[in-house]
GROMACS .gro file of C-alpha atoms in nm:
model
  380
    1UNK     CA    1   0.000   0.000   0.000
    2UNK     CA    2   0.280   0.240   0.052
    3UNK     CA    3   0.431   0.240  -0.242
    4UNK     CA    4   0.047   0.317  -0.402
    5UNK     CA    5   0.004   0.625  -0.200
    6UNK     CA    6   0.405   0.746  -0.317
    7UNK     CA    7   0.272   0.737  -0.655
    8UNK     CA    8  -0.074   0.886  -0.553
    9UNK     CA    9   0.144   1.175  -0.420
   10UNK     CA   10   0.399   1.203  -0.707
   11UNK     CA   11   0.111   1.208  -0.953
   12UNK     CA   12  -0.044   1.445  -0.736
   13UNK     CA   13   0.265   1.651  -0.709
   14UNK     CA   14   0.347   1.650  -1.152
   15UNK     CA   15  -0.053   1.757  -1.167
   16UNK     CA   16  -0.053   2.050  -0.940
   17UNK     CA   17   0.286   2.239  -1.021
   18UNK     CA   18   0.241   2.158  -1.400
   19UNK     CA   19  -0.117   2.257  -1.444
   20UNK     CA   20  -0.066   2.653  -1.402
   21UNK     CA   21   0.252   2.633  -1.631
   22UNK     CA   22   0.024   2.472  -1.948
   23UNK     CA   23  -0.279   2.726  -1.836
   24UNK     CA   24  -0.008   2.997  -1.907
   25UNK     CA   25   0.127   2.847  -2.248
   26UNK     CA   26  -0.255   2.785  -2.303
   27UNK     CA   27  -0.362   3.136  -2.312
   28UNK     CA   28  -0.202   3.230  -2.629
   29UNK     CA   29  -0.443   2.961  -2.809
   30UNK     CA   30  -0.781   3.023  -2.650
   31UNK     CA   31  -0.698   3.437  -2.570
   32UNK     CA   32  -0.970   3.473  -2.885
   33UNK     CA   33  -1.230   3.195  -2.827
   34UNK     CA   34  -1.600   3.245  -2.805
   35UNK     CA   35  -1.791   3.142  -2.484
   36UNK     CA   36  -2.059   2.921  -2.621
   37UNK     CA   37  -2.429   3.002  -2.493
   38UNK     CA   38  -2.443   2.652  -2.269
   39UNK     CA   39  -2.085   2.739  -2.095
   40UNK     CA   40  -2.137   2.873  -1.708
   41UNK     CA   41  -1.819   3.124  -1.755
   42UNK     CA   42  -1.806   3.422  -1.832
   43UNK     CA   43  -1.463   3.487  -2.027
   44UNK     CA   44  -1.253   3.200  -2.265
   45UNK     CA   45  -1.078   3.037  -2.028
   46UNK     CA   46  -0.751   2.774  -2.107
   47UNK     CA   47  -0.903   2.415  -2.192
   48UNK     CA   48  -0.553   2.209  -2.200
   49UNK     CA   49  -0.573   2.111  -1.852
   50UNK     CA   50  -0.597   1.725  -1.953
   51UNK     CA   51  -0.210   1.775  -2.079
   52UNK     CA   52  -0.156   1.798  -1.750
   53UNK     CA   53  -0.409   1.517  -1.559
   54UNK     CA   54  -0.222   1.283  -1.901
   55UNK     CA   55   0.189   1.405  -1.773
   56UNK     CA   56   0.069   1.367  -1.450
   57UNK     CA   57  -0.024   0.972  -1.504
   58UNK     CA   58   0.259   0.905  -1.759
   59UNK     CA   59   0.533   1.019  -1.518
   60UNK     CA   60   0.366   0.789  -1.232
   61UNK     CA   61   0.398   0.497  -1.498
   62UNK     CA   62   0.768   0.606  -1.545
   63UNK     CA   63   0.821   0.600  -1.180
   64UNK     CA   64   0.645   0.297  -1.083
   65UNK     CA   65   0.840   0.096  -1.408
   66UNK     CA   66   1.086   0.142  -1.147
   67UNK     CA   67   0.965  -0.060  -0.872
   68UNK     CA   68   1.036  -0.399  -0.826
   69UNK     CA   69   0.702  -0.413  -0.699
   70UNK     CA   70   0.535  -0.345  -1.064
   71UNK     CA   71   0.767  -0.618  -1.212
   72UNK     CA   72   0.505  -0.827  -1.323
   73UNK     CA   73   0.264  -0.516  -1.447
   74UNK     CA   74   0.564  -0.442  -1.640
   75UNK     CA   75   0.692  -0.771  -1.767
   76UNK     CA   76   0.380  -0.767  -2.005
   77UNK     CA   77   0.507  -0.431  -2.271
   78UNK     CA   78   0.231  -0.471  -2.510
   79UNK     CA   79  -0.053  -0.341  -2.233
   80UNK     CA   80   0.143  -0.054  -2.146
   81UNK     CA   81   0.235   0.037  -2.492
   82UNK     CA   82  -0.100  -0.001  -2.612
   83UNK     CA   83  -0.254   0.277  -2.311
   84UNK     CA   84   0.090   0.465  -2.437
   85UNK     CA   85  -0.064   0.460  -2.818
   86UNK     CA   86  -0.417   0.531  -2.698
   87UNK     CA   87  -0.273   0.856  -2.493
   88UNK     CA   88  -0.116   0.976  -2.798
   89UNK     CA   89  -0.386   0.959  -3.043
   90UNK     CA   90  -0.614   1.140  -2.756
   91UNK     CA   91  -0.338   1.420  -2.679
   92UNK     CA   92  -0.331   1.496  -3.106
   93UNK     CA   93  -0.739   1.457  -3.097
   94UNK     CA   94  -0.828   1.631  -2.801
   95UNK     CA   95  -0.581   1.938  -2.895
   96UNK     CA   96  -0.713   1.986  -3.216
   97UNK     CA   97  -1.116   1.928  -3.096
   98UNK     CA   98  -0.991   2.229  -2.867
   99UNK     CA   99  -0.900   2.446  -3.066
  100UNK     CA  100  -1.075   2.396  -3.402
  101UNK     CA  101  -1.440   2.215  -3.292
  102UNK     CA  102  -1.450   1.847  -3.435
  103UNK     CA  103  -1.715   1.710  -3.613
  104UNK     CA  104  -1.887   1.454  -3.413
  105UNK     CA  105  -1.822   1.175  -3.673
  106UNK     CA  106  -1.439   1.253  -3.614
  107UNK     CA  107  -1.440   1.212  -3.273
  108UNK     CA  108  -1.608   0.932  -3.286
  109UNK     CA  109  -1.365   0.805  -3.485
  110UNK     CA  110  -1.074   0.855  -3.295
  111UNK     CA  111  -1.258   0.709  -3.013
  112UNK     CA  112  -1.287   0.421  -3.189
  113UNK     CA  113  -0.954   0.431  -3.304
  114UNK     CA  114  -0.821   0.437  -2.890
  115UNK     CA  115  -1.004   0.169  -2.802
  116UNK     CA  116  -0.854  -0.037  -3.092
  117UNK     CA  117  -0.508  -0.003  -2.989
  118UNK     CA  118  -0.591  -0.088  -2.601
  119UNK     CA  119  -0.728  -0.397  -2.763
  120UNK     CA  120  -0.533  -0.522  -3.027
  121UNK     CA  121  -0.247  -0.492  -2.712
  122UNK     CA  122  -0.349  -0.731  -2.511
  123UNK     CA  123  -0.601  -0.580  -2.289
  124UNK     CA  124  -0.981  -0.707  -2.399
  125UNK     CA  125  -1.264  -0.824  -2.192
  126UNK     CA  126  -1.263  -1.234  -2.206
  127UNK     CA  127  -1.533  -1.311  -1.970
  128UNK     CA  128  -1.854  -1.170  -1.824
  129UNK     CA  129  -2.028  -1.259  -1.518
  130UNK     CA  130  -2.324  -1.401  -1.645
  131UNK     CA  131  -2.330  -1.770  -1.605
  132UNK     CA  132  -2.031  -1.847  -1.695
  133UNK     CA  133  -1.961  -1.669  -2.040
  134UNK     CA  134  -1.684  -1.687  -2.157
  135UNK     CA  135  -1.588  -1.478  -2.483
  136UNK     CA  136  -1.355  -1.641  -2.687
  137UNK     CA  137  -1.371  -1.493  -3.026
  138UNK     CA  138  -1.058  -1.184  -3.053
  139UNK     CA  139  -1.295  -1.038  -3.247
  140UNK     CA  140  -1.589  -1.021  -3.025
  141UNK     CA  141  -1.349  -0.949  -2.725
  142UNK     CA  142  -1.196  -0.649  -2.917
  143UNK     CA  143  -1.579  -0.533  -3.011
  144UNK     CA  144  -1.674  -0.554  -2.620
  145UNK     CA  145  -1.367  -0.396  -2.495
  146UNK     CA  146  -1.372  -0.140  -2.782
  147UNK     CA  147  -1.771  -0.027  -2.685
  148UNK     CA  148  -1.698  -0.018  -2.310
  149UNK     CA  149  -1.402   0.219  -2.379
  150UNK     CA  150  -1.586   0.436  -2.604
  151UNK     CA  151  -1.901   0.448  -2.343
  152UNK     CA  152  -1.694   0.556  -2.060
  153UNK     CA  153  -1.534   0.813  -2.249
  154UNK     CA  154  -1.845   0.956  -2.388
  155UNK     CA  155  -2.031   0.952  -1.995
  156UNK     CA  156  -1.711   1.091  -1.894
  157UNK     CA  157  -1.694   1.362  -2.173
  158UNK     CA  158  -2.082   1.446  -2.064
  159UNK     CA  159  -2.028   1.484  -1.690
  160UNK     CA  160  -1.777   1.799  -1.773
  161UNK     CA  161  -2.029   2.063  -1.788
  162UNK     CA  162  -1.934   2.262  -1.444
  163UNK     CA  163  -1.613   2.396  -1.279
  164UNK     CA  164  -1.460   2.070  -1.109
  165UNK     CA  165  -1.739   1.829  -1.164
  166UNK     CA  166  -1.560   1.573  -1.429
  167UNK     CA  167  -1.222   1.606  -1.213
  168UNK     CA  168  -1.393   1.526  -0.863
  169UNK     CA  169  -1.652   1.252  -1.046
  170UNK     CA  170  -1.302   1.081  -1.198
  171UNK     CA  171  -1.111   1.113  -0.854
  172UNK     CA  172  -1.410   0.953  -0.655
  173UNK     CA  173  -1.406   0.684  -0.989
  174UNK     CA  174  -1.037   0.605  -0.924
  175UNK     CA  175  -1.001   0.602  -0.539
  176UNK     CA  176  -1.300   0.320  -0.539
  177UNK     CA  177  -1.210   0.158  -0.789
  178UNK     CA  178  -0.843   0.158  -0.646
  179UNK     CA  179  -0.978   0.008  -0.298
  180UNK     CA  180  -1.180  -0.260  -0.509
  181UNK     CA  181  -0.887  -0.347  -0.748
  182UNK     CA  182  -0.636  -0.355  -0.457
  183UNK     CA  183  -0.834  -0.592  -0.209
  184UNK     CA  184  -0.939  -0.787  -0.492
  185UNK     CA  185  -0.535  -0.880  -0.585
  186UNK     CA  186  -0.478  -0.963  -0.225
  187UNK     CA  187  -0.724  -1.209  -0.246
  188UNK     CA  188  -0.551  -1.345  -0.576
  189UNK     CA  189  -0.241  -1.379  -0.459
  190UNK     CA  190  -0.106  -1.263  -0.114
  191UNK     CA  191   0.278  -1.277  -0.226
  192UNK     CA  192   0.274  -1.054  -0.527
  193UNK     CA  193  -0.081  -0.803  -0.565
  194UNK     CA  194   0.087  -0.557  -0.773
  195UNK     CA  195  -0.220  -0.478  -1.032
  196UNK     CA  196  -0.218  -0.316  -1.326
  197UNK     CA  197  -0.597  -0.192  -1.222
  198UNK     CA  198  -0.504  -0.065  -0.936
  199UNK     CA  199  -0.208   0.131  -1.032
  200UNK     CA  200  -0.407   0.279  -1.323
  201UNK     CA  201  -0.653   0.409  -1.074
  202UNK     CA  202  -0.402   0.558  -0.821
  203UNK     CA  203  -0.227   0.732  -1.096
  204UNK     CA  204  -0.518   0.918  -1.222
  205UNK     CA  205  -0.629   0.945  -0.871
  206UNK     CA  206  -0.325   1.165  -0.804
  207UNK     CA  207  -0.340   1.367  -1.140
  208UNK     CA  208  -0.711   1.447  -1.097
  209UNK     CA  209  -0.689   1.563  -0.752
  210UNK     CA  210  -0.373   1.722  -0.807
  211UNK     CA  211  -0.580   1.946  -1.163
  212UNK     CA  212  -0.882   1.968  -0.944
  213UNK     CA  213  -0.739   2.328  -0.714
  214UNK     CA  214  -0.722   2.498  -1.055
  215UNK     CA  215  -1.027   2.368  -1.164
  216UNK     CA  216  -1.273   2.349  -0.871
  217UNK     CA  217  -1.481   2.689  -0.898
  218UNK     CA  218  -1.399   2.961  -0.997
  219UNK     CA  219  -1.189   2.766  -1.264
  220UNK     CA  220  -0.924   2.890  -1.432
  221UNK     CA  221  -0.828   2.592  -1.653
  222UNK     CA  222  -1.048   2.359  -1.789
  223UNK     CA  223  -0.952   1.978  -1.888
  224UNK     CA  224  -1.069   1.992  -2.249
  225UNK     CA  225  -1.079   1.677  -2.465
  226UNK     CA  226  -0.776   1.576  -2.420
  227UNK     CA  227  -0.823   1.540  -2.021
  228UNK     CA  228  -1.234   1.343  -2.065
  229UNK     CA  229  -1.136   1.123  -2.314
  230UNK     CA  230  -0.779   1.019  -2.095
  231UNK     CA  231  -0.984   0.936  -1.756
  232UNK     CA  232  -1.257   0.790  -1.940
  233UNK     CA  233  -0.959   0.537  -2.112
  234UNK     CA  234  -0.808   0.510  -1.776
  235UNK     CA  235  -1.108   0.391  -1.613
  236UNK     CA  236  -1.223   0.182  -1.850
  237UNK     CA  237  -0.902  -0.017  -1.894
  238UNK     CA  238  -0.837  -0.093  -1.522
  239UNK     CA  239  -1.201  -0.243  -1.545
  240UNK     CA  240  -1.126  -0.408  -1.824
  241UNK     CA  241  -0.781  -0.504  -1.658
  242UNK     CA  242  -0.978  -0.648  -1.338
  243UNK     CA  243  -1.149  -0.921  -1.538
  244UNK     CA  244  -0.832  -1.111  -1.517
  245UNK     CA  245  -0.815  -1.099  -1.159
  246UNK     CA  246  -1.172  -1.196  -1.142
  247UNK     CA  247  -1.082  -1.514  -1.312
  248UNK     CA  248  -0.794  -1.587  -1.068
  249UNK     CA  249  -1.033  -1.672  -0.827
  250UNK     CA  250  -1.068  -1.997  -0.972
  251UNK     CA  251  -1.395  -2.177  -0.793
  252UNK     CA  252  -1.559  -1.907  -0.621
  253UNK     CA  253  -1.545  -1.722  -1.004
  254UNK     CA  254  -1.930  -1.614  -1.113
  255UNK     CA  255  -2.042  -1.733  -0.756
  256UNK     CA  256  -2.006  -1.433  -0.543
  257UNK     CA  257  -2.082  -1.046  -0.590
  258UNK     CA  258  -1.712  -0.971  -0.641
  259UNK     CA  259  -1.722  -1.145  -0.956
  260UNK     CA  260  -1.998  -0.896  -1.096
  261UNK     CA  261  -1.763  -0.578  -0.991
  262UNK     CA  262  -1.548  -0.580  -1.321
  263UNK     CA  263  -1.880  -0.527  -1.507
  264UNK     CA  264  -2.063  -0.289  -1.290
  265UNK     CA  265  -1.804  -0.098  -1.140
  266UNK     CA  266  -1.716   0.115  -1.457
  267UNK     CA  267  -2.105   0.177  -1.495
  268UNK     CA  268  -2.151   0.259  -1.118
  269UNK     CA  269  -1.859   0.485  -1.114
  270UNK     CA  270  -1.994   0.708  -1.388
  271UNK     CA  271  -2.358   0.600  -1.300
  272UNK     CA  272  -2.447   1.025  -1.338
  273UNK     CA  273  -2.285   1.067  -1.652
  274UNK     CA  274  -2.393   0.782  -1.796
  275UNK     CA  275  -2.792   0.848  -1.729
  276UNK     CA  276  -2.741   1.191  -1.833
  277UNK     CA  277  -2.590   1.055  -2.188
  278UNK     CA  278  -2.928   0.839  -2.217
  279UNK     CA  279  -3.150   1.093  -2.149
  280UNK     CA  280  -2.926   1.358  -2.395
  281UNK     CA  281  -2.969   1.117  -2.640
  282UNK     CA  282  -3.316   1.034  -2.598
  283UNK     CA  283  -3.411   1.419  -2.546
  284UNK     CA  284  -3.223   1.535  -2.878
  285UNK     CA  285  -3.383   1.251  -3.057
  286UNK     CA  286  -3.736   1.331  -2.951
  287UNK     CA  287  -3.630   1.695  -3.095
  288UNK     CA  288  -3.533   1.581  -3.435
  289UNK     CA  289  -3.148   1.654  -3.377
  290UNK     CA  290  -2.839   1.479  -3.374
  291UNK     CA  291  -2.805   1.292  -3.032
  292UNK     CA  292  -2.402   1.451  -3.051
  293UNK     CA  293  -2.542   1.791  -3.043
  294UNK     CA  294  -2.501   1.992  -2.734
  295UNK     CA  295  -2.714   2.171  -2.528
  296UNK     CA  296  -2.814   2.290  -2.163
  297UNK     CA  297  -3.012   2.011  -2.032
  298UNK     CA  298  -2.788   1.831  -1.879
  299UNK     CA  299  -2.838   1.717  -1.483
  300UNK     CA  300  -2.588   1.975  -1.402
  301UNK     CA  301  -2.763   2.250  -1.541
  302UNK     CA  302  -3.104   2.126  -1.429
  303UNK     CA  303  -2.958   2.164  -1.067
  304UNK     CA  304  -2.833   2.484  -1.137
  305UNK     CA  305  -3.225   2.569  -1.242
  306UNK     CA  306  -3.359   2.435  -0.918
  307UNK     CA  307  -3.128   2.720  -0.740
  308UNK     CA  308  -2.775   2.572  -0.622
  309UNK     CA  309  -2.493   2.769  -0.704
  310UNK     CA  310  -2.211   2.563  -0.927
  311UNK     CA  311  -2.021   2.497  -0.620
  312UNK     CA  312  -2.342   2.345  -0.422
  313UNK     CA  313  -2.389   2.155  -0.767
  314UNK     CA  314  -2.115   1.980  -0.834
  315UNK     CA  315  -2.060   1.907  -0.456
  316UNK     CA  316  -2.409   1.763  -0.442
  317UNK     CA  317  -2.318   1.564  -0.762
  318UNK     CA  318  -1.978   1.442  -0.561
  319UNK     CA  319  -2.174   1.336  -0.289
  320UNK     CA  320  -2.419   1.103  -0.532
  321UNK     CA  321  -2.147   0.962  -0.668
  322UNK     CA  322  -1.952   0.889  -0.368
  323UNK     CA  323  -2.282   0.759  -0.238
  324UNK     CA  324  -2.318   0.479  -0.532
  325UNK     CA  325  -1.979   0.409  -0.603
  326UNK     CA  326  -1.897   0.339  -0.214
  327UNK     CA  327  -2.291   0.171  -0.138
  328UNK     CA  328  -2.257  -0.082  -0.448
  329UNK     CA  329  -1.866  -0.194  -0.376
  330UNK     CA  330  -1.896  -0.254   0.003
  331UNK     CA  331  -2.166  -0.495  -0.084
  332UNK     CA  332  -1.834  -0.717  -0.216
  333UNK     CA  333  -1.697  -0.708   0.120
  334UNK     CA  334  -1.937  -0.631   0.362
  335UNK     CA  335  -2.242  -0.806   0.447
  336UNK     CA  336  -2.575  -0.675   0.294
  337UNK     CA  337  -2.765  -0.649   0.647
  338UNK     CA  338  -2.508  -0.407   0.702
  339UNK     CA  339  -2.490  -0.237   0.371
  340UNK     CA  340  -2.817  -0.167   0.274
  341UNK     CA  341  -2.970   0.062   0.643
  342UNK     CA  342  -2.612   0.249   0.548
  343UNK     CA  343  -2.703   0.322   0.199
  344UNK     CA  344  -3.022   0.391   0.229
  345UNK     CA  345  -2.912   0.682   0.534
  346UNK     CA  346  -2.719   0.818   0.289
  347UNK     CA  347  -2.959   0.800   0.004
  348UNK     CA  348  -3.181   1.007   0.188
  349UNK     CA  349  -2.930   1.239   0.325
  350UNK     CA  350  -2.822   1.341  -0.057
  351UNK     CA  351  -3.157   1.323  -0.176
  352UNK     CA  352  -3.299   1.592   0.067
  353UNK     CA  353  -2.958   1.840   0.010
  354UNK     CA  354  -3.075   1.823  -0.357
  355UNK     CA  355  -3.404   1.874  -0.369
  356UNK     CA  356  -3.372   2.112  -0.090
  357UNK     CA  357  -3.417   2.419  -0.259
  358UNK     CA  358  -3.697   2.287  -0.505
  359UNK     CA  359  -3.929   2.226  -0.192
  360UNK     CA  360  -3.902   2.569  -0.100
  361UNK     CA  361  -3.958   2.739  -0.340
  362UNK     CA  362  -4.269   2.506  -0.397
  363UNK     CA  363  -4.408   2.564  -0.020
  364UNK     CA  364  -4.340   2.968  -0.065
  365UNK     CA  365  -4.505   2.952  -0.377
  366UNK     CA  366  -4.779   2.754  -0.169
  367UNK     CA  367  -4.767   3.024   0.079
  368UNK     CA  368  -4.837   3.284  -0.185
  369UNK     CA  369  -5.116   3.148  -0.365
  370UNK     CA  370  -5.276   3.047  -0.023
  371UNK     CA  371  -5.211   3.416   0.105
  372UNK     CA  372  -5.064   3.248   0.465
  373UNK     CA  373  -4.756   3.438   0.421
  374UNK     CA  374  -4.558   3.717   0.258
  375UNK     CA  375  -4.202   3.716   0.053
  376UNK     CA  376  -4.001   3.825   0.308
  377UNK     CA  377  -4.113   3.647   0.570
  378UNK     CA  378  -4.018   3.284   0.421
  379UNK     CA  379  -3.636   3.169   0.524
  380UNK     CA  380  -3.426   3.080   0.225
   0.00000   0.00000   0.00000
C-alpha cells in the first residue's frame, strides 16, 4: 500500500505544479475563443488542462516501471504500450477538438480508433459474469472492450459541464475503484498483488486531484478533450484489466458479488454521466437533432435551475457519486444487512440536500397562492 500512495502523491505533485505552467502556455491559443451560450463562464478560459491530468499519469507509470514491486505489471510491454498509443492519439485529438471544434463523426472516430489499440495490445474483456460466459472470439473481445471504452469516455466527456465536476466525479471513480482493485489482488495472490488496475486508478487518482485546485470553482483551466477522453480510457481499462483478476479466483469465479464488480463498477462509477448521456440522447432525438449535439439540459444545469450555485452543484453531484460508487462496492466485502440501512441513510441524506431548494420554493409559492404568508417572511 505504501508504495500506491508514493505514486498517488507524485502524480499528485506533476498535476498540481504543471497545471498553471500549461494554463499559461494555453492562453495564447484560447486568448480569442468564443464562450458558447451553454458554458457557465463568463470569459474563454484555457481548456488544455488534460495535458496535465495525461503528464501527470505518464510520469507515475515512469516512476512505478521502477519498482520492483510493478515487475510483473511491467513484464507484459504490449498493455502498457497499447494505453501509451491510446494517450497519444487522444493528446493529437483532443488538442485539435480544442482548438478547431471536431465534427462529431471525427471524434467518434478517434474514439474508436483508442479503443482499438488498447485492444489489439493485449487488454480485452474475455469473460462476463453471467453464467459463466466466456468470450472467446478476438474479435468479439476487441468489439466488447472497444464499446466499453468508447461508453466511458463519452459519460465521462458528458459529466464535464461545471467547474470541477468531471475532475472530482473521476477522482471519486479512481479512489474506489483503487480500494476494489487492490483488495481484490490480495485475495488473488497474497505474495505478489501488484495490479495493473489498481495502479491505473491511483495514478489518475493523483493527477485528478492534483488538476482539481485549478479547476474546482472559480476555474481557471479547464480539462478539455484531451483530459475526458484520458480518464474515461483510464477507467475503463483498469475495469477491463480487473477481469483477469476476477478469473484468478478460480472456484468461487461467477459465484459471489465480487465477480460482478469488473462489469458494474465502470457503470456505477460514472452512473451520473452515464444516465445523463441516455436521457441527452433520448431528449435530442425526440427533438429531431443529432443525439451529438449539445445543449443545456444536462443534470448539471437542471440543478443549477432548481437554485444551487455551481459549487453546491457539483458538490451535491460528488456526494451522489460517492454515495453509489462506495454503497454498491462494500456490498463485495461487507455483508448486505449491514450495507443496505447504510445506503439507504445516505440516500436520503443526498436526496434531501438536492431537492432542498426545489421544496421551498414550492411551499413559498404555496404560501403565496394560499395568502398564509408574505415574501419576506419565508427563510431561504
Amino acid at each position: 500500500m505504501r508504495t500506491y500512495v508514493l505514486l498517488i502523491a507524485f502524480s499528485f505533485t506533476v498535476s498540481f505544479l504543471l497545471t498553471p505552467i500549461i494554463r499559461t502556455l494555453g492562453h495564447r491559443f484560447t486568448g480569442n475563443q468564443l464562450v458558447r451560450e451553454r458554458d457557465q463562464h463568463e470569459k474563454p478560459i484555457v481548456k488544455f488542462g488534460g495535458l496535465a491530468i495525461i503528464a501527470a499519469f505518464a510520469a507515475g507509470l515512469w516512476l512505478a516501471s521502477n519498482f520492483h514491486f510493478f515487475r510483473g505489471v511491467f513484464g507484459n510491454d504490449d498493455a502498457i504500450r497499447g494505453i501509451a498509443y491510446a494517450l497519444g492519439v487522444i493528446v493529437l485529438m483532443g488538442l485539435a477538438d480544442d482548438m478547431f471544434d471536431l465534427k462529431w463523426w471525427l471524434k467518434l472516430a478517434g474514439q474508436i480508433l483508442i479503443g482499438w489499440l488498447v485492444a489489439t495490445n493485449g487488454i480485452v474483456i474475455q469473460s462476463l459474469p453471467v453464467g459463466s460466459w466466456q468470450i472467446d472470439e478476438q474479435w468479439m473481445q476487441i468489439s466488447v472492450t472497444i464499446f466499453l471504452i468508447v461508453l466511458t469516455m463519452n459519460a465521462i466527456n458528458f459529466s464535464d459541464g461545471l467547474d470541477g465536476l468531471a475532475a472530482g466525479l473521476a477522482a471519486i471513480g479512481a479512489a474506489t475503484f483503487f480500494v476494489y482493485s487492490y483488495v481484490l489482488a490480495t485475495h488473488v495472490s497474497a505474495d505478489d498483488y501488484a495490479n495493473i488496475g489498481a495502479l491505473l486508478c491511483a495514478l489518475l487518482l493523483g493527477a485528478c486531484l492534483g488538476f482539481l485546485p485549478h479547476n474546482f470553482n472559480p476555474a481557471n483551466i479547464f480539462m478539455g478533450e484531451t483530459g475526458v477522453l484520458a480518464i474515461g480510457m483510464i477507467l475503463s481499462v483498469a475495469a477491463v484489466a480487473v477481469t483477469g483478476d476476477v478469473q484468478g479466483l478460480e472456484a468461487r469465479r461467477f459465484r459471489n458479488i465480487p465477480a460482478y464488480m469488473p462489469m458494474l463498477l465502470p457503470m456505477v462509477i460514472v452512473f451520473l454521466p452515464v444516465l445523463d448521456l441516455v436521457l441527452s440522447v433520448f431528449r435530442r432525438l425526440a427533438n429531431k437533432r443529432s443525439p451529438f449535439s449539445p445543449d443545456a439540459k444536462h443534470i448539471h444545469h437542471r440543478m443549477l435551475a432548481q437554485g444551487h450555485s455551481v459549487r453546491q452543484s457539483v458538490v451535491l453531484l460528488y456526494l451522489w457519486a460517492a454515495v453509489i460508487a462506495v454503497s454498491v462496492v462494500s456490498i463485495a466485502f461487507i455483508p448486505v444487512i449491514l450495507v443496505v440501512p447504510m445506503a439507504l441513510l445516505l440516500f436520503l441524506v443526498a436526496a434531501v440536500a438536492t431537492w432542498r431548494p426545489l421544496v421551498i420554493k414550492r411551499v413559498e409559492a404555496l404560501r403565496k397562492r394560499m395568502g398564509k404568508a408574505k415574501p419576506d417572511q419565508i427563510a431561504g
